[in-house]
mmCIF file of N, CA and C in Angstrom:
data_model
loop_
_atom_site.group_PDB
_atom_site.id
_atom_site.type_symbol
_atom_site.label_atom_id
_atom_site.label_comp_id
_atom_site.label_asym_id
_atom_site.label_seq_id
_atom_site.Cartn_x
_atom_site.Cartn_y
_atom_site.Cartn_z
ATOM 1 N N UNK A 1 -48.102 32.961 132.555
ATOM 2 C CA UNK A 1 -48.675 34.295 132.698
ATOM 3 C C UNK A 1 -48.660 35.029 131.349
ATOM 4 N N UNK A 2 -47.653 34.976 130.938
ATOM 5 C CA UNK A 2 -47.544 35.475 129.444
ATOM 6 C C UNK A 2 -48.591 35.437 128.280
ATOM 7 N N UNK A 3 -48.485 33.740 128.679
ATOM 8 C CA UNK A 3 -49.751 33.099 127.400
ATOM 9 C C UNK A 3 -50.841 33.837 127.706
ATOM 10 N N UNK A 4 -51.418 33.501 128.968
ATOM 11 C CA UNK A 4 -52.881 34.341 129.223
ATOM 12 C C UNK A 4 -53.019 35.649 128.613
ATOM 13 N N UNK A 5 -52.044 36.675 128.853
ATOM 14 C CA UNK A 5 -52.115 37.910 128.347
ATOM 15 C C UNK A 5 -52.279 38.009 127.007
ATOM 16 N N UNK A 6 -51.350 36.979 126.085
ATOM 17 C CA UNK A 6 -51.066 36.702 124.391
ATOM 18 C C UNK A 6 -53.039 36.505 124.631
ATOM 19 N N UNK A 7 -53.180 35.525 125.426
ATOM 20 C CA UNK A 7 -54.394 34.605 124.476
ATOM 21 C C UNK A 7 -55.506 35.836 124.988
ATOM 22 N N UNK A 8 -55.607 36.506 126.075
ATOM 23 C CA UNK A 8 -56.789 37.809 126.002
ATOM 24 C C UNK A 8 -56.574 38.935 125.044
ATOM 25 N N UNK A 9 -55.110 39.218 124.814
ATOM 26 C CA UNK A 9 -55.054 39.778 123.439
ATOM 27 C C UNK A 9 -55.332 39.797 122.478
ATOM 28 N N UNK A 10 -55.480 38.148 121.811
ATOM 29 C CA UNK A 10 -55.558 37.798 120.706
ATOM 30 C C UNK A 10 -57.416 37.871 120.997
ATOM 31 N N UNK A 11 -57.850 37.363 121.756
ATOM 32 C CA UNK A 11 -59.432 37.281 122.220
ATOM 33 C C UNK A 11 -59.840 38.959 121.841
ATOM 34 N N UNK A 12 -59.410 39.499 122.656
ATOM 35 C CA UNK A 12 -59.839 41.055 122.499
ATOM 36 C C UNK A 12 -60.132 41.338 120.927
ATOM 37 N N UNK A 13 -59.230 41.135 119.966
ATOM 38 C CA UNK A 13 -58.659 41.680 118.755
ATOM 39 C C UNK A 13 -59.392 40.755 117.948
ATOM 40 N N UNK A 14 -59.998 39.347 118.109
ATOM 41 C CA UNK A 14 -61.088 38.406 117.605
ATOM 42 C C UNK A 14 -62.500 39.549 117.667
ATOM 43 N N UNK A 15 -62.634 39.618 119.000
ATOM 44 C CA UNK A 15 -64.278 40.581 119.437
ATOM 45 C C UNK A 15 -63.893 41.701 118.467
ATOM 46 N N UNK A 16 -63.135 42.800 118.320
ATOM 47 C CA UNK A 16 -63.075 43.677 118.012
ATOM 48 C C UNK A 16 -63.537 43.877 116.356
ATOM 49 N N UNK A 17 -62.792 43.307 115.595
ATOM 50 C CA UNK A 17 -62.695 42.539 113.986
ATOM 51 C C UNK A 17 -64.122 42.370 114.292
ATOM 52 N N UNK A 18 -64.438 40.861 114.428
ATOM 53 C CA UNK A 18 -65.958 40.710 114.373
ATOM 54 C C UNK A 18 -66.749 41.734 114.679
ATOM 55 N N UNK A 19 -66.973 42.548 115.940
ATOM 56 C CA UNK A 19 -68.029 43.641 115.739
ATOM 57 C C UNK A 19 -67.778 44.735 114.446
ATOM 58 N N UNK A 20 -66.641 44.760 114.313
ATOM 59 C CA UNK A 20 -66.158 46.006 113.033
ATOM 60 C C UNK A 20 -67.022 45.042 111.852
ATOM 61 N N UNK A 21 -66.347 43.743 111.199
ATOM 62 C CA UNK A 21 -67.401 43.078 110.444
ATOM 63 C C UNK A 21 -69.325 43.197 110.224
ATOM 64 N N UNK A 22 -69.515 42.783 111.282
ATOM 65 C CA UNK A 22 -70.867 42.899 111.434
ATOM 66 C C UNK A 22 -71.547 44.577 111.000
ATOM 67 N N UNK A 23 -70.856 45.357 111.843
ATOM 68 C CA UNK A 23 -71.171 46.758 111.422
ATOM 69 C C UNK A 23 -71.131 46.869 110.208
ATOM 70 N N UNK A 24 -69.835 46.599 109.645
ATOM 71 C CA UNK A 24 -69.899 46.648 108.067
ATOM 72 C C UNK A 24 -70.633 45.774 107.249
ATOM 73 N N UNK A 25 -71.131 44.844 107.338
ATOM 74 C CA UNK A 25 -71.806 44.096 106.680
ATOM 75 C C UNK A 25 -73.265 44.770 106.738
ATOM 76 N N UNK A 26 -73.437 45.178 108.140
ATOM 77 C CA UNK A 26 -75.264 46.225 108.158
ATOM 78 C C UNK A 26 -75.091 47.078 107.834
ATOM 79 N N UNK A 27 -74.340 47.481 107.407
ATOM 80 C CA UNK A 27 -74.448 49.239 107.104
ATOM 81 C C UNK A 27 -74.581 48.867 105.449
ATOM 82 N N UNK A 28 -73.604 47.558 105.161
ATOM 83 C CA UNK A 28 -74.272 46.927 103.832
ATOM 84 C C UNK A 28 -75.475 46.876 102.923
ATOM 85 N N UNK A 29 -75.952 46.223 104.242
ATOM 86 C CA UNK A 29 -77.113 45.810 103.845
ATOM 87 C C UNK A 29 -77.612 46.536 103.984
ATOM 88 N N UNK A 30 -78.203 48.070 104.640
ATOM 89 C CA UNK A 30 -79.105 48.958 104.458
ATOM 90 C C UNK A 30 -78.763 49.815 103.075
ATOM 91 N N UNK A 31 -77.694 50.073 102.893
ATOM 92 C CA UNK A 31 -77.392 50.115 101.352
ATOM 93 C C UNK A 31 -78.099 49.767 100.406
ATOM 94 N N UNK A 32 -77.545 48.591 100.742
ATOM 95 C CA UNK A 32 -78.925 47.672 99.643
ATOM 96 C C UNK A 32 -79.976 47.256 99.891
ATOM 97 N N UNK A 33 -80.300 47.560 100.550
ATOM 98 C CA UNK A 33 -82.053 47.362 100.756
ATOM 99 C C UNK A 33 -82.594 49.021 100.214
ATOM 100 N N UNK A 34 -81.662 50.136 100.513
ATOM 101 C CA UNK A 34 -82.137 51.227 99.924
ATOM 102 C C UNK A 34 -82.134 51.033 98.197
ATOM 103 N N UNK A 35 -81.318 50.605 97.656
ATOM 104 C CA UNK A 35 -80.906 50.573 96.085
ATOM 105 C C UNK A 35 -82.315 49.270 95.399
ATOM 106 N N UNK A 36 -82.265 48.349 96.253
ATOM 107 C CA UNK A 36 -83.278 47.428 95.910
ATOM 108 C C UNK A 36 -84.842 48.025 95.801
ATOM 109 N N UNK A 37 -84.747 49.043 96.744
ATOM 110 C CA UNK A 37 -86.664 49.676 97.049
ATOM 111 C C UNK A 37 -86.992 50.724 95.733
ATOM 112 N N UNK A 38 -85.288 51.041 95.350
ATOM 113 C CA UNK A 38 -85.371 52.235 94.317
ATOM 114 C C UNK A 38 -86.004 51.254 93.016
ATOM 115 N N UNK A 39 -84.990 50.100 92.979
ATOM 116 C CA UNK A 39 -85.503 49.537 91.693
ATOM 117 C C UNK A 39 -86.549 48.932 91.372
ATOM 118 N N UNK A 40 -87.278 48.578 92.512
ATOM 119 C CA UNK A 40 -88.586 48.381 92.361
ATOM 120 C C UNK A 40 -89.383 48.887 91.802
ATOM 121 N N UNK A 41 -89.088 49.799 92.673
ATOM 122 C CA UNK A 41 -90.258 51.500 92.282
ATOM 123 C C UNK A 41 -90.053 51.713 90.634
ATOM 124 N N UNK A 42 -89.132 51.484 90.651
ATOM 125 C CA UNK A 42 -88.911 51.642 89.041
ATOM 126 C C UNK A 42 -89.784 50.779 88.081
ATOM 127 N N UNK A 43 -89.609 49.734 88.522
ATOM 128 C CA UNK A 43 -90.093 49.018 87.905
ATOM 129 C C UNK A 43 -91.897 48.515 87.786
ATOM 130 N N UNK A 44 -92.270 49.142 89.049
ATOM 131 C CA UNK A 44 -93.854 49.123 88.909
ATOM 132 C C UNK A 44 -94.241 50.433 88.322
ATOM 133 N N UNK A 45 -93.040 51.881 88.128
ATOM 134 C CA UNK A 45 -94.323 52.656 87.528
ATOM 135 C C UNK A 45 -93.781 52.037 86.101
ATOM 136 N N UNK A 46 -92.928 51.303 85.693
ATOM 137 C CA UNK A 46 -92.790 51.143 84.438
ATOM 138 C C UNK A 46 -94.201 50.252 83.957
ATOM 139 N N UNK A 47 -94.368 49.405 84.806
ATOM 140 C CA UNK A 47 -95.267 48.066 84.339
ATOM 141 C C UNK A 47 -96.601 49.196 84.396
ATOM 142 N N UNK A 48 -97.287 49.996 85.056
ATOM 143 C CA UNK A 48 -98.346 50.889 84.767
ATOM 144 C C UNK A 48 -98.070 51.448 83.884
ATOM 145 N N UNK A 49 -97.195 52.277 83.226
ATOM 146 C CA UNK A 49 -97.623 52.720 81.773
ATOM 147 C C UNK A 49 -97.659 52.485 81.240
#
């Protein structure tokens, strides 16, 4: 009985981590997809003048 409880504990606290990960990794990546669109832009009005 014990184990079960240890091992849905430990399960719970696996799911938990991983969704916290994932969140953090997208919130990442919209980061940088914002910083990437900036440097673009930069870089095509550079190539027009």
């Amino acid at each position: 009985m014990l184990k079960a409880i240890r091992r849905t504990f430990a399960a719970l606290t696996v799911t938990i981590l991983a969704f916290r990960a994932v969140a953090s990794l997208l919130s990442w990546v919209e980061k940088q997809d914002e910083s990437v669109a900036d440097t673009w832009v930069d870089e095509d009005e550079f190539e027009d003048a």
